[in-house]
PDB file of C-alpha atoms in Angstrom:
ATOM      1  CA  MET A   1     149.526 134.870  86.734  1.00 53.00           C
ATOM      2  CA  GLY A   2     148.371 137.190  84.410  1.00 54.00           C
ATOM      3  CA  GLU A   3     144.876 138.579  83.838  1.00 55.00           C
ATOM      4  CA  GLY A   4     144.247 135.937  80.812  1.00 54.00           C
ATOM      5  CA  ASP A   5     144.786 133.138  83.142  1.00 56.00           C
ATOM      6  CA  GLU A   6     141.903 133.948  85.337  1.00 55.00           C
ATOM      7  CA  GLU A   7     139.589 133.916  82.522  1.00 57.00           C
ATOM      8  CA  ASP A   8     140.373 130.960  81.025  1.00 60.00           C
ATOM      9  CA  ARG A   9     139.583 128.914  84.426  1.00 66.00           C
ATOM     10  CA  PRO A  10     135.610 129.206  83.975  1.00 62.00           C
ATOM     11  CA  ALA A  11     136.141 128.086  80.388  1.00 61.00           C
ATOM     12  CA  ALA A  12     138.375 125.162  81.079  1.00 59.00           C
ATOM     13  CA  ARG A  13     135.913 123.995  83.747  1.00 61.00           C
ATOM     14  CA  VAL A  14     133.102 124.344  81.343  1.00 61.00           C
ATOM     15  CA  ASP A  15     135.031 122.081  78.853  1.00 56.00           C
ATOM     16  CA  LEU A  16     135.750 119.462  81.641  1.00 58.00           C
ATOM     17  CA  ARG A  17     132.161 119.140  82.328  1.00 58.00           C
ATOM     18  CA  ARG A  18     131.284 119.252  78.737  1.00 56.00           C
ATOM     19  CA  GLY A  19     133.723 116.268  78.064  1.00 56.00           C
ATOM     20  CA  ALA A  20     131.421 114.131  80.590  1.00 56.00           C
ATOM     21  CA  ILE A  21     128.607 114.269  77.977  1.00 54.00           C
ATOM     22  CA  SER A  22     128.310 112.006  75.194  1.00 52.00           C
ATOM     23  CA  ASP A  23     127.725 113.882  71.841  1.00 48.00           C
ATOM     24  CA  GLN A  24     125.758 111.151  70.084  1.00 52.00           C
ATOM     25  CA  ASP A  25     122.602 110.543  72.493  1.00 51.00           C
ATOM     26  CA  GLY A  26     123.154 113.322  75.365  1.00 50.00           C
ATOM     27  CA  THR A  27     123.987 110.457  77.991  1.00 50.00           C
ATOM     28  CA  ARG A  28     126.534 110.669  80.740  1.00 50.00           C
ATOM     29  CA  GLU A  29     129.449 108.630  80.103  1.00 51.00           C
ATOM     30  CA  GLY A  30     131.131 107.725  83.717  1.00 51.00           C
ATOM     31  CA  GLY A  31     130.866 108.523  87.342  1.00 52.00           C
ATOM     32  CA  GLU A  32     128.166 108.662  89.629  1.00 59.00           C
ATOM     33  CA  GLY A  33     124.516 109.887  89.942  1.00 66.00           C
ATOM     34  CA  ALA A  34     121.493 109.244  87.848  1.00 71.00           C
ATOM     35  CA  PRO A  35     120.648 106.254  85.794  1.00 68.00           C
ATOM     36  CA  THR A  36     121.642 107.070  82.104  1.00 76.00           C
ATOM     37  CA  LYS A  37     119.160 106.838  79.300  1.00 74.00           C
ATOM     38  CA  ALA A  38     120.592 103.584  77.866  1.00 77.00           C
ATOM     39  CA  GLU A  39     120.108 102.208  81.499  1.00 73.00           C
ATOM     40  CA  ASN A  40     116.690 103.300  81.326  1.00 68.00           C
ATOM     41  CA  ARG A  41     115.797 102.100  78.291  1.00 71.00           C
ATOM     42  CA  GLU A  42     117.456  98.723  79.436  1.00 71.00           C
ATOM     43  CA  LYS A  43     114.914  98.432  82.453  1.00 67.00           C
ATOM     44  CA  GLN A  44     112.157  99.124  80.633  1.00 66.00           C
ATOM     45  CA  ARG A  45     112.837  96.544  78.068  1.00 67.00           C
ATOM     46  CA  THR A  46     113.272  93.722  81.037  1.00 65.00           C
ATOM     47  CA  THR A  47     110.277  94.750  82.925  1.00 64.00           C
ATOM     48  CA  SER A  48     107.228  93.664  81.018  1.00 71.00           C
ATOM     49  CA  THR A  49     104.077  96.262  80.526  1.00 76.00           C
ATOM     50  CA  PHE A  50     101.664  93.223  81.075  1.00 79.00           C
ATOM     51  CA  GLY A  51     103.415  92.503  84.661  1.00 79.00           C
ATOM     52  CA  VAL A  52     103.281  96.058  85.508  1.00 83.00           C
ATOM     53  CA  PHE A  53      99.446  96.451  84.690  1.00 85.00           C
ATOM     54  CA  LEU A  54      98.963  92.922  86.197  1.00 88.00           C
ATOM     55  CA  ARG A  55     100.295  94.421  89.743  1.00 87.00           C
ATOM     56  CA  LEU A  56      98.474  97.630  89.357  1.00 89.00           C
ATOM     57  CA  LEU A  57      94.831  95.909  88.447  1.00 91.00           C
ATOM     58  CA  LEU A  58      95.449  93.928  91.675  1.00 91.00           C
ATOM     59  CA  SER A  59      95.909  96.729  93.817  1.00 91.00           C
ATOM     60  CA  VAL A  60      92.681  98.706  92.358  1.00 92.00           C
ATOM     61  CA  GLY A  61      90.901  95.446  93.055  1.00 93.00           C
ATOM     62  CA  LEU A  62      91.924  95.782  96.747  1.00 93.00           C
ATOM     63  CA  GLY A  63      91.225  99.268  97.009  1.00 92.00           C
ATOM     64  CA  VAL A  64      87.653  98.821  95.783  1.00 94.00           C
ATOM     65  CA  GLY A  65      87.481  95.368  97.377  1.00 94.00           C
ATOM     66  CA  ILE A  66      88.057  97.014 100.976  1.00 93.00           C
ATOM     67  CA  TYR A  67      84.926  99.371 100.027  1.00 90.00           C
ATOM     68  CA  PHE A  68      82.596  96.448 100.497  1.00 92.00           C
ATOM     69  CA  TRP A  69      84.596  95.011 103.703  1.00 89.00           C
ATOM     70  CA  PRO A  70      81.745  92.536 105.081  1.00 88.00           C
ATOM     71  CA  TYR A  71      82.804  92.549 108.782  1.00 87.00           C
ATOM     72  CA  ASP A  72      81.913  94.669 111.745  1.00 85.00           C
ATOM     73  CA  ALA A  73      84.919  97.174 111.963  1.00 84.00           C
ATOM     74  CA  ARG A  74      83.720  99.222 114.896  1.00 85.00           C
ATOM     75  CA  CYS A  75      85.919  97.919 117.512  1.00 85.00           C
ATOM     76  CA  GLY A  76      88.377  95.346 118.616  1.00 89.00           C
ATOM     77  CA  PHE A  77      89.342  92.035 116.293  1.00 92.00           C
ATOM     78  CA  GLY A  78      87.261  93.672 113.366  1.00 91.00           C
ATOM     79  CA  LEU A  79      88.825  96.956 113.818  1.00 92.00           C
ATOM     80  CA  ALA A  80      92.153  95.649 113.831  1.00 93.00           C
ATOM     81  CA  GLY A  81      91.730  93.242 110.889  1.00 94.00           C
ATOM     82  CA  TYR A  82      90.255  96.071 108.733  1.00 94.00           C
ATOM     83  CA  LEU A  83      93.202  98.275 109.622  1.00 95.00           C
ATOM     84  CA  ALA A  84      95.190  95.623 108.480  1.00 96.00           C
ATOM     85  CA  ALA A  85      93.492  95.011 105.362  1.00 95.00           C
ATOM     86  CA  VAL A  86      93.834  98.992 104.783  1.00 96.00           C
ATOM     87  CA  GLY A  87      97.313  98.864 105.119  1.00 96.00           C
ATOM     88  CA  VAL A  88      97.500  96.217 102.636  1.00 96.00           C
ATOM     89  CA  VAL A  89      95.680  98.446 100.222  1.00 95.00           C
ATOM     90  CA  THR A  90      98.092 101.203 100.837  1.00 96.00           C
ATOM     91  CA  ALA A  91     101.173  98.724 100.688  1.00 96.00           C
ATOM     92  CA  SER A  92      99.739  97.551  97.269  1.00 94.00           C
ATOM     93  CA  GLY A  93      99.756 101.044  96.177  1.00 94.00           C
ATOM     94  CA  ILE A  94     103.133 101.762  96.900  1.00 95.00           C
ATOM     95  CA  TRP A  95     104.446  98.580  95.297  1.00 92.00           C
ATOM     96  CA  SER A  96     101.926  99.164  92.190  1.00 92.00           C
ATOM     97  CA  ALA A  97     103.712 103.061  92.286  1.00 93.00           C
ATOM     98  CA  VAL A  98     106.891 101.961  92.239  1.00 91.00           C
ATOM     99  CA  TRP A  99     106.866  99.250  89.485  1.00 87.00           C
ATOM    100  CA  THR A 100     104.961 102.047  87.091  1.00 88.00           C
ATOM    101  CA  TRP A 101     107.569 104.547  87.904  1.00 89.00           C
ATOM    102  CA  ARG A 102     110.017 102.312  87.161  1.00 84.00           C
ATOM    103  CA  HIS A 103     107.987 101.524  83.705  1.00 84.00           C
ATOM    104  CA  ARG A 104     107.168 105.238  83.125  1.00 83.00           C
ATOM    105  CA  SER A 105     103.487 104.716  82.904  1.00 85.00           C
ATOM    106  CA  ALA A 106     102.240 108.267  83.838  1.00 88.00           C
ATOM    107  CA  ARG A 107      98.684 106.968  84.259  1.00 89.00           C
ATOM    108  CA  GLY A 108      99.197 103.864  85.878  1.00 89.00           C
ATOM    109  CA  HIS A 109     101.442 106.080  88.416  1.00 93.00           C
ATOM    110  CA  THR A 110      98.650 108.506  88.943  1.00 94.00           C
ATOM    111  CA  LEU A 111      96.392 105.659  89.644  1.00 94.00           C
ATOM    112  CA  SER A 112      98.776 103.978  92.389  1.00 94.00           C
ATOM    113  CA  LEU A 113      99.253 107.289  94.040  1.00 96.00           C
ATOM    114  CA  LEU A 114      95.416 107.526  94.293  1.00 95.00           C
ATOM    115  CA  LEU A 115      95.296 103.950  96.012  1.00 95.00           C
ATOM    116  CA  ILE A 116      97.634 105.542  98.363  1.00 96.00           C
ATOM    117  CA  LEU A 117      95.796 108.387  99.112  1.00 97.00           C
ATOM    118  CA  TRP A 118      92.875 106.263  99.285  1.00 96.00           C
ATOM    119  CA  GLY A 119      94.389 103.729 101.499  1.00 96.00           C
ATOM    120  CA  ALA A 120      95.703 106.704 104.039  1.00 96.00           C
ATOM    121  CA  THR A 121      91.935 108.293 103.884  1.00 95.00           C
ATOM    122  CA  LEU A 122      90.192 105.169 104.837  1.00 94.00           C
ATOM    123  CA  GLY A 123      93.070 104.840 107.793  1.00 94.00           C
ATOM    124  CA  ALA A 124      92.247 108.270 108.527  1.00 94.00           C
ATOM    125  CA  MET A 125      88.672 107.701 109.019  1.00 91.00           C
ATOM    126  CA  GLU A 126      88.987 104.804 111.431  1.00 91.00           C
ATOM    127  CA  VAL A 127      92.414 106.030 113.387  1.00 92.00           C
ATOM    128  CA  LEU A 128      91.817 109.857 113.910  1.00 92.00           C
ATOM    129  CA  PRO A 129      88.278 109.668 116.266  1.00 91.00           C
ATOM    130  CA  ARG A 130      89.657 107.432 118.290  1.00 89.00           C
ATOM    131  CA  ILE A 131      93.060 109.506 118.972  1.00 90.00           C
ATOM    132  CA  GLY A 132      90.706 112.491 119.483  1.00 87.00           C
ATOM    133  CA  TYR A 133      91.330 114.701 116.731  1.00 87.00           C
ATOM    134  CA  ALA A 134      88.070 113.904 114.497  1.00 85.00           C
ATOM    135  CA  LYS A 135      84.308 114.007 115.566  1.00 86.00           C
ATOM    136  CA  THR A 136      83.147 110.736 116.826  1.00 85.00           C
ATOM    137  CA  ASP A 137      80.123 108.972 115.675  1.00 85.00           C
ATOM    138  CA  THR A 138      78.260 105.754 115.753  1.00 82.00           C
ATOM    139  CA  LEU A 139      80.338 104.200 112.852  1.00 80.00           C
ATOM    140  CA  HIS A 140      83.377 105.574 114.506  1.00 81.00           C
ATOM    141  CA  PRO A 141      83.495 105.488 118.125  1.00 83.00           C
ATOM    142  CA  ALA A 142      86.132 107.251 120.281  1.00 85.00           C
ATOM    143  CA  THR A 143      87.345 103.888 121.841  1.00 86.00           C
ATOM    144  CA  TRP A 144      89.655 100.698 120.208  1.00 88.00           C
ATOM    145  CA  THR A 145      87.617  98.073 122.261  1.00 87.00           C
ATOM    146  CA  CYS A 146      84.267  96.624 122.551  1.00 85.00           C
ATOM    147  CA  LYS A 147      82.361  96.697 125.897  1.00 80.00           C
TER     148      LYS A 147
END
């Protein structure tokens, strides 16, 4: 083995890696890993913008509606129902975040992430005082059940 052979090895590796990339559009030709640009374009084409924003609108409606919760949520079944509804708000935020991510809608995805944060905040406001981590008050007592 001569000195020239060792210098050619890194260059050969670069050439092998370069051969796996198409010069036409810069996408990967084979192998495992991230989806190609063509696959992403096909996924965007098959997902309608209307459907994505309808999901987002439904999630935002749930997030706004939970603010006007009409029932007592201090203890017992009312609290359980409220926490279940908060879980639905958070789940709908995740649901719309997945679809806005797939559709490459940056603003919609940001709104979906804010919905997830909103659901987590509402849940934390009810759960944390009851587990002793936050200050209790009349709306958020330290008990789970009604007396």
